[in-house]
């Protein structure tokens, strides 16, 4: 056997060895990020900083891979919308356009993924996030999905494929016997995309009804959980889905026995679409997650009825399909406290800063914990003879006459001296901007409620869940 062919066959069983061999042939240095998650059998890369010259060995290694169980290619680059030509020229050198945004490179990536799907029998997860996938790229990806033998999850989150691109993907998803979860979050979809997915559910339901009938012969009971087909559909952050898209989903959910989770956060649904979904839940007893949060046009009572009905469908607490975290609840943790600065007066003595709002997190000694805000405030006294001078005895007497400690920062006894510019900074907590529907995350993921399942029945737990999430 030729030595190069022997090395290539050996390297196909070890992804990183193959990748290092290809980098050595090209004369480039292997990327450190490639090896980060390989111990878990996963390739997880943020590709915004990868140069065009470093893509060739990586794509070649992906094309001939037989060992990876998960491949995730993510891009978080966003072009500035509404910027003038001068502003774009100024930010060109500060934020260059990644190489993955080019047409040729996305085509090569989809071709490599197609080759990997046709060869590997262990690959279970494919995630392409934030990439500009053209029509020809989606056609290549569809051909790869049609030949996949072990793929279970497909995610094209934040890829602006549109309704036409989703229709192309659905051609292979509807006939797949292994794909169970699809994620089309923020893919610029409308109600037409919802109809495409609804048609996939109807097509799979017809096939599985035939399988269930065949397995029910001779007094046998068919096992619906082990049948093929979609189990979870994530459609979040597609604002143009609307009530017409919700009605399309409700039409397919009425008699569906296999779909377990449907995520419709931030999809522009109102009470009309929510009512059609609630009507579908009257006959659907298998759906354990129907997430319609972040739709402000749905009334509080309507959302409560839908969530209560979904929680009644079996033991949703022990299901493998969990409620996803709300997108904005993560952003709240990252946001900083907002500040508003007001400058009063002008003079030569500098600026005095007064912070009103949340105090900074500093280590406080036990002796100073009981001191009030009024006692901790000690402005610098003015020299005698100047305007606004106050003797210390008079100040102490006035301090005693004011009474108890000041609890509110708005009642802080501050006397602004004339001639001194004062800088006032007002801080507001970012948590006050959260919506009421985010309480659902705290209820569903609360550990104490999960532990109490051993003591109370499932019905009582579900009622407790619904009552506490809308308090």
C-alpha positions as MATLAB code, in Angstrom:
seq = 'XXXXXXXXXXXXXXXXXXXXXXXXXXXXXXXXXXXXXXXXXXXXXXXXXXXXXXXXXXXXXXXXXXXXXXXXXXXXXXXXXXXXXXXXXXXXXXXXXXXXXXXXXXXXXXXXXXXXXXXXXXXXXXXXXXXXXXXXXXXXXXXXXXXXXXXXXXXXXXXXXXXXXXXXXXXXXXXXXXXXXXXXXXXXXXXXXXXXXXXXXXXXXXXXXXXXXXXXXXXXXXXXXXXXXXXXXXXXXXXXXXXXXXXXXXXXXXXXXXXXXXXXXXXXXXXXXXXXXXXXXXXXXXXXXXXXXXXXXXXXXXXXXXXXXXXXXXXXXXXXXXXXXXXXXXXXXXXXXXXXXXXXXXXXXXXXXXXXXXXXXXXXXXXXXXXXXXXXXXXXXXXXXXXXXXXXXXXXXXXXXXXXXXXXXXXXXXXXXXXXXXXXXXXXXXXXXXXXXXXXXXXXXXXXXXXXXXXXXXXXXXXXXXXXXXX';
ca = [
       0.000    0.000    0.000;
       1.212    3.511   -0.770;
       2.610    5.196    2.333;
       0.499    8.363    1.913;
      -2.717    6.330    1.575;
      -1.823    4.321    4.694;
      -1.220    7.510    6.706;
      -4.480    9.014    5.482;
      -6.490    5.942    6.487;
      -4.907    5.914    9.939;
      -5.549    9.621   10.391;
      -9.228    9.232    9.510;
      -9.671    7.400   12.804;
      -8.185   10.338   14.727;
      -9.481   13.770   13.769;
      -6.729   15.856   15.347;
      -3.927   13.675   13.984;
      -5.400   14.041   10.527;
      -5.728   17.787   11.007;
      -2.107   18.117   12.194;
      -0.909   16.068    9.232;
      -2.747   18.338    6.792;
      -1.371   21.450    8.482;
       2.157   20.047    8.209;
       1.689   19.410    4.503;
       0.510   22.983    4.024;
       3.151   24.492    6.293;
       0.697   26.149    8.701;
       0.255   26.014   12.465;
      -2.745   24.052   13.874;
      -5.357   26.158   15.617;
      -5.554   25.721   19.387;
      -9.347   26.077   19.432;
      -9.724   22.892   17.375;
      -8.373   20.740   20.209;
     -10.468   22.366   22.972;
     -13.430   19.933   22.992;
     -12.035   16.960   21.101;
     -11.761   14.948   24.323;
     -15.570   14.876   24.328;
     -15.754   14.022   20.637;
     -16.955   17.516   19.671;
     -15.635   20.212   17.357;
     -16.909   23.575   18.628;
     -15.446   26.659   16.956;
     -16.134   30.396   16.844;
     -14.808   31.116   13.371;
     -14.826   34.918   13.192;
     -11.052   35.143   13.679;
      -9.973   32.213   11.490;
      -8.070   33.348    8.410;
      -8.831   32.080    4.934;
      -5.506   30.213    4.708;
      -6.286   28.191    7.856;
      -9.594   26.847    6.527;
      -8.226   24.394    3.941;
      -6.774   21.746    6.334;
      -9.717   22.104    8.703;
     -12.334   21.533    5.999;
     -10.393   18.617    4.572;
     -10.245   17.007    8.010;
     -14.001   17.499    8.509;
     -14.775   15.998    5.110;
     -13.019   12.700    5.975;
     -14.013   12.554    9.647;
     -15.386    9.356   11.159;
     -14.966    9.953   14.903;
     -16.628   13.256   15.848;
     -20.093   13.117   17.423;
     -20.804   16.859   17.240;
     -19.757   19.663   14.874;
     -20.591   23.278   15.765;
     -19.461   26.207   13.594;
     -20.504   29.559   15.071;
     -20.166   33.128   13.828;
     -21.212   36.194   15.832;
     -20.199   38.839   13.311;
     -22.857   41.438   12.581;
     -22.534   44.106    9.934;
     -23.450   47.621   10.986;
     -26.965   48.465    9.831;
     -27.727   52.038    8.899;
     -24.108   53.205    8.891;
     -22.917   55.670    6.288;
     -19.983   54.990    4.013;
     -17.636   57.125    6.096;
     -18.536   55.273    9.285;
     -17.991   51.923    7.609;
     -14.600   53.060    6.363;
     -13.601   54.145    9.866;
     -14.556   50.794   11.402;
     -13.034   48.685    8.631;
      -9.642   48.232   10.248;
     -11.117   47.910   13.720;
     -13.530   45.102   12.765;
     -12.622   43.246    9.608;
     -15.141   41.048    7.828;
     -14.431   37.365    8.672;
     -13.376   35.012    5.923;
     -16.375   32.769    6.624;
     -18.668   35.443    5.165;
     -17.399   34.777    1.629;
     -19.433   32.734   -0.844;
     -16.669   30.297   -1.709;
     -15.845   29.441    1.885;
     -19.440   28.758    2.928;
     -19.814   26.520   -0.113;
     -16.667   24.589    0.826;
     -17.896   24.275    4.411;
     -21.252   22.821    3.344;
     -19.468   20.463    0.955;
     -17.225   19.275    3.800;
     -20.235   18.764    6.092;
     -21.976   16.821    3.326;
     -18.970   14.494    2.976;
     -18.815   13.984    6.741;
     -22.528   13.140    6.953;
     -22.231   10.557    4.179;
     -19.199    8.849    5.761;
     -19.680    9.035    9.526;
     -21.958    6.714   11.459;
     -21.419    8.387   14.858;
     -22.152   12.067   14.088;
     -25.270   13.128   16.031;
     -25.269   16.916   16.108;
     -24.717   19.566   13.427;
     -24.869   23.246   14.370;
     -24.234   26.096   11.935;
     -24.914   29.389   13.660;
     -24.867   32.899   12.219;
     -23.623   31.893    8.746;
     -24.742   33.367    5.406;
     -25.916   30.206    3.673;
     -26.912   30.677    0.029;
     -29.262   28.475   -1.973;
     -26.480   26.306   -3.374;
     -25.083   25.835    0.148;
     -28.458   24.652    1.423;
     -28.784   22.227   -1.499;
     -25.435   20.662   -0.576;
     -26.465   20.503    3.058;
     -29.783   18.890    2.125;
     -28.027   16.144    0.174;
     -25.840   15.443    3.184;
     -28.835   15.277    5.542;
     -30.547   12.814    3.212;
     -27.611   10.375    3.481;
     -26.972   10.774    7.238;
     -27.343    7.550    9.183;
     -26.898    8.754   12.782;
     -27.770   12.471   12.833;
     -30.263   13.443   15.567;
     -30.084   17.243   15.873;
     -29.796   20.019   13.256;
     -29.442   23.691   14.175;
     -29.305   26.631   11.779;
     -29.873   29.281   14.437;
     -29.504   32.899   13.261;
     -28.786   31.867    9.665;
     -31.029   34.095    7.477;
     -32.191   31.284    5.215;
     -35.777   32.563    4.840;
     -38.848   30.527    3.910;
     -37.315   29.296    0.646;
     -34.238   27.949    2.380;
     -36.377   26.237    5.013;
     -38.418   24.556    2.299;
     -35.183   23.189    0.830;
     -34.081   21.813    4.197;
     -37.494   20.270    4.856;
     -37.137   18.061    1.775;
     -34.572   15.923    3.585;
     -35.882   16.388    7.142;
     -39.321   14.946    6.400;
     -37.861   11.672    5.064;
     -35.142   11.311    7.696;
     -35.436    8.390   10.092;
     -32.957    9.728   12.652;
     -33.411   13.535   12.981;
     -35.351   14.312   16.160;
     -34.643   17.995   16.901;
     -34.441   21.011   14.587;
     -33.600   24.582   15.581;
     -34.506   27.500   13.309;
     -34.157   30.358   15.809;
     -33.894   33.784   14.174;
     -33.851   32.505   10.579;
     -36.016   35.320    9.100;
     -39.032   33.015    8.786;
     -42.689   33.941    8.326;
     -45.979   32.061    8.480;
     -44.992   30.296    5.244;
     -42.059   28.690    7.054;
     -44.440   27.546    9.784;
     -46.587   25.920    7.100;
     -43.535   24.092    5.692;
     -42.765   22.604    9.112;
     -46.439   21.794    9.627;
     -46.462   19.851    6.367;
     -43.428   17.896    7.570;
     -45.294   16.942   10.754;
     -48.329   15.810    8.747;
     -46.168   13.763    6.378;
     -44.377   12.015    9.230;
     -47.645   11.452   11.101;
     -49.092    9.549    8.122;
     -46.056    7.269    7.964;
     -46.001    6.653   11.717;
     -49.720    5.920   11.873;
     -49.061    3.119    9.389;
     -46.194    1.792   11.495;
     -48.326    1.969   14.646;
     -51.106    0.003   12.930;
     -48.653   -2.692   11.827;
     -47.215   -3.026   15.333;
     -50.664   -3.200   16.923;
     -51.541   -6.467   15.151;
     -51.991   -9.639   17.209;
     -52.960   -7.669   20.310;
     -49.597   -5.944   20.535;
     -49.220   -2.414   21.887;
     -47.045   -0.106   19.721;
     -44.288    1.858   21.429;
     -44.706    5.404   20.114;
     -41.572    6.767   21.795;
     -39.234    4.584   19.734;
     -40.701    5.551   16.376;
     -38.786    7.858   14.059;
     -39.577   11.497   13.377;
     -39.291   14.987   14.866;
     -39.643   15.386   18.621;
     -38.661   19.030   19.152;
     -39.060   22.099   16.923;
     -37.516   25.418   17.976;
     -38.923   28.420   16.116;
     -37.958   31.268   18.443;
     -37.278   34.884   17.411;
     -39.185   34.816   14.110;
     -41.497   37.779   14.583;
     -43.378   37.353   11.282;
     -44.796   33.933   12.129;
     -47.836   35.557   13.723;
     -51.281   34.067   14.242;
     -51.362   32.465   10.805;
     -48.211   30.482   11.589;
     -49.593   29.518   15.014;
     -52.780   28.265   13.325;
     -50.666   26.163   10.952;
     -48.888   24.553   13.897;
     -52.200   24.024   15.701;
     -53.626   22.292   12.608;
     -50.840   19.700   12.678;
     -50.777   19.300   16.472;
     -54.422   18.374   16.844;
     -53.955   14.668   16.098;
     -50.178   14.388   16.491;
     -48.939   11.689   18.872;
     -45.193   12.136   18.624;
     -44.053   15.779   18.894;
     -42.953   16.564   22.457;
     -41.773   20.195   22.408;
     -42.586   23.297   20.349;
     -40.810   26.587   21.110;
     -42.507   29.747   19.821;
     -40.889   32.548   21.810;
     -40.964   36.013   20.218;
     -43.025   34.959   17.220;
     -45.560   37.817   17.148;
     -48.465   35.639   18.304;
     -51.606   37.277   19.725;
     -54.675   35.898   21.516;
     -56.126   34.591   18.253;
     -53.145   32.340   17.541;
     -52.893   31.318   21.191;
     -56.555   30.310   21.184;
     -55.999   27.998   18.198;
     -53.086   26.370   20.035;
     -55.241   25.923   23.138;
     -57.929   24.240   21.049;
     -55.316   21.847   19.638;
     -54.270   20.903   23.178;
     -57.779   19.623   23.883;
     -57.000   16.544   21.768;
     -53.188   16.497   21.961;
     -51.977   14.609   25.027;
     -48.304   14.081   24.150;
     -46.932   17.653   23.944;
     -45.056   18.478   27.181;
     -43.511   21.839   26.148;
     -45.360   24.615   24.320;
     -43.336   27.756   24.950;
     -45.181   30.925   23.915;
     -43.378   33.338   26.232;
     -42.110   36.717   25.020;
     -45.281   37.282   22.989;
     -46.675   40.458   24.585;
     -49.918   40.331   22.572;
     -51.078   37.240   24.494;
     -53.120   37.893   27.620;
     -51.911   36.691   30.994;
     -54.923   34.419   31.508;
     -54.618   32.852   28.046;
     -50.937   32.062   28.567;
     -51.705   30.585   31.978;
     -54.371   28.282   30.521;
     -52.034   27.039   27.784;
     -49.143   26.333   30.152;
     -51.471   24.644   32.623;
     -52.869   22.424   29.885;
     -49.370   21.462   28.670;
     -48.254   20.566   32.190;
     -51.205   18.216   32.464;
     -49.903   16.141   29.534;
     -48.070   13.388   31.336;
     -45.259   13.876   33.793;
     -43.585   16.878   32.155;
     -41.198   17.353   35.090;
     -39.443   14.044   34.386;
     -39.447   14.439   30.608;
     -36.169   14.673   28.711;
     -37.521   17.693   26.822;
     -37.046   20.702   29.098;
     -38.174   24.308   28.799;
     -35.508   26.459   27.206;
     -34.118   29.474   28.991;
     -35.639   32.735   27.883;
     -33.342   34.671   25.486;
     -33.729   37.986   27.310;
     -33.228   36.497   30.767;
     -29.596   35.778   29.884;
     -29.135   39.262   28.546;
     -30.378   40.748   31.816;
     -27.509   39.124   33.660;
     -25.013   40.669   31.270;
     -26.381   44.200   31.278;
     -24.788   46.772   33.510;
     -26.520   49.272   35.742;
     -27.616   52.331   33.824;
     -26.303   55.696   34.941;
     -27.576   59.198   34.340;
     -25.239   62.107   35.150;
     -26.356   65.631   35.967;
     -23.784   68.407   36.528;
     -24.915   71.371   38.599;
     -23.035   74.647   39.151;
     -19.553   75.756   38.150;
     -16.528   76.840   40.124;
     -12.866   76.254   40.913;
     -13.190   73.785   43.747;
     -13.631   70.653   41.667;
     -16.606   68.319   41.378;
     -18.466   66.399   44.077;
     -20.008   63.075   43.019;
     -23.137   61.764   44.737;
     -24.317   58.259   43.801;
     -28.038   57.630   44.166;
     -29.265   54.081   43.555;
     -27.671   50.698   44.105;
     -24.515   50.837   46.259;
     -21.360   49.234   44.870;
     -20.420   45.801   46.137;
     -17.606   46.398   48.570;
     -16.438   44.468   51.591;
     -17.908   46.007   54.713;
     -16.417   45.396   58.147;
     -18.808   44.135   60.879;
     -18.412   47.355   62.843;
     -19.677   49.498   59.968;
     -22.686   47.393   59.002;
     -25.062   49.213   61.354;
     -24.054   52.726   60.339;
     -26.727   54.676   58.527;
     -26.407   56.510   55.267;
     -26.712   59.819   57.045;
     -23.789   59.049   59.376;
     -21.582   57.814   56.553;
     -22.001   61.082   54.654;
     -19.455   63.662   55.841;
     -18.893   66.578   53.430;
     -15.808   68.713   53.746;
     -16.570   71.725   56.034;
     -16.267   75.231   54.668;
     -13.748   77.640   56.204;
     -15.130   80.355   58.546;
     -16.148   83.612   56.893;
     -17.246   82.107   53.591;
     -20.805   82.138   52.334;
     -22.752   79.120   53.573;
     -20.470   78.474   56.599;
     -22.186   76.513   59.375;
     -20.633   76.108   62.879;
     -20.137   72.542   63.959;
     -22.304   72.925   67.089;
     -25.238   74.148   65.010;
     -24.701   71.304   62.550;
     -24.730   68.682   65.316;
     -27.853   70.208   66.872;
     -29.649   70.156   63.523;
     -28.517   66.577   62.991;
     -30.087   65.424   66.265;
     -33.332   67.227   65.532;
     -33.816   65.401   62.240;
     -34.572   62.136   64.003;
     -33.909   58.539   62.897;
     -31.585   57.262   60.194;
     -32.296   57.908   56.557;
     -33.291   54.685   54.786;
     -34.071   56.018   51.330;
     -31.322   57.452   49.216;
     -33.735   60.001   47.814;
     -34.096   61.642   51.271;
     -30.355   62.096   51.680;
     -29.781   65.404   53.579;
     -27.353   66.998   51.158;
     -26.886   70.746   51.046;
     -25.312   71.804   47.760;
     -22.807   74.577   48.412;
     -22.851   77.512   46.064;
     -19.986   77.832   43.656;
     -19.176   74.081   43.708;
     -20.131   71.988   40.669;
     -21.939   68.831   41.761;
     -21.997   65.664   39.668;
     -25.028   63.512   40.416;
     -25.083   59.940   39.111;
     -28.397   58.077   39.196;
     -28.209   54.305   38.926;
     -31.130   52.074   38.117;
     -31.246   48.325   38.481;
     -31.459   46.411   35.206;
     -33.588   43.748   36.784;
     -36.547   46.105   36.859;
     -36.784   45.902   33.074;
     -37.482   42.177   33.033;
     -40.896   40.946   32.066;
     -43.338   39.018   34.195;
     -43.168   35.952   31.983;
     -39.528   35.336   32.932;
     -40.708   33.927   36.256;
     -41.434   30.716   34.359;
     -37.701   29.949   34.187;
     -37.335   30.158   37.963;
     -40.288   27.837   38.495;
     -39.414   25.177   35.938;
     -35.741   24.975   36.889;
     -36.269   25.314   40.662;
     -34.531   22.400   42.434;
     -36.788   22.388   45.501;
     -39.918   21.789   43.453;
     -38.265   18.871   41.661;
     -37.340   17.240   44.993;
     -40.894   17.527   46.299;
     -42.189   15.169   43.587;
     -41.509   12.211   45.831;
     -43.907   13.544   48.466;
     -46.818   14.934   46.446;
     -48.670   13.677   43.419;
     -48.010   14.863   39.876;
     -51.306   16.742   39.705;
     -50.577   18.744   42.837;
     -47.089   19.520   41.549;
     -48.441   20.813   38.257;
     -51.007   23.010   40.007;
     -48.271   24.343   42.284;
     -46.107   25.039   39.243;
     -48.797   27.020   37.440;
     -49.824   28.940   40.561;
     -46.288   29.950   41.457;
     -45.258   31.016   37.952;
     -48.036   33.598   37.759;
     -47.869   34.993   41.266;
];
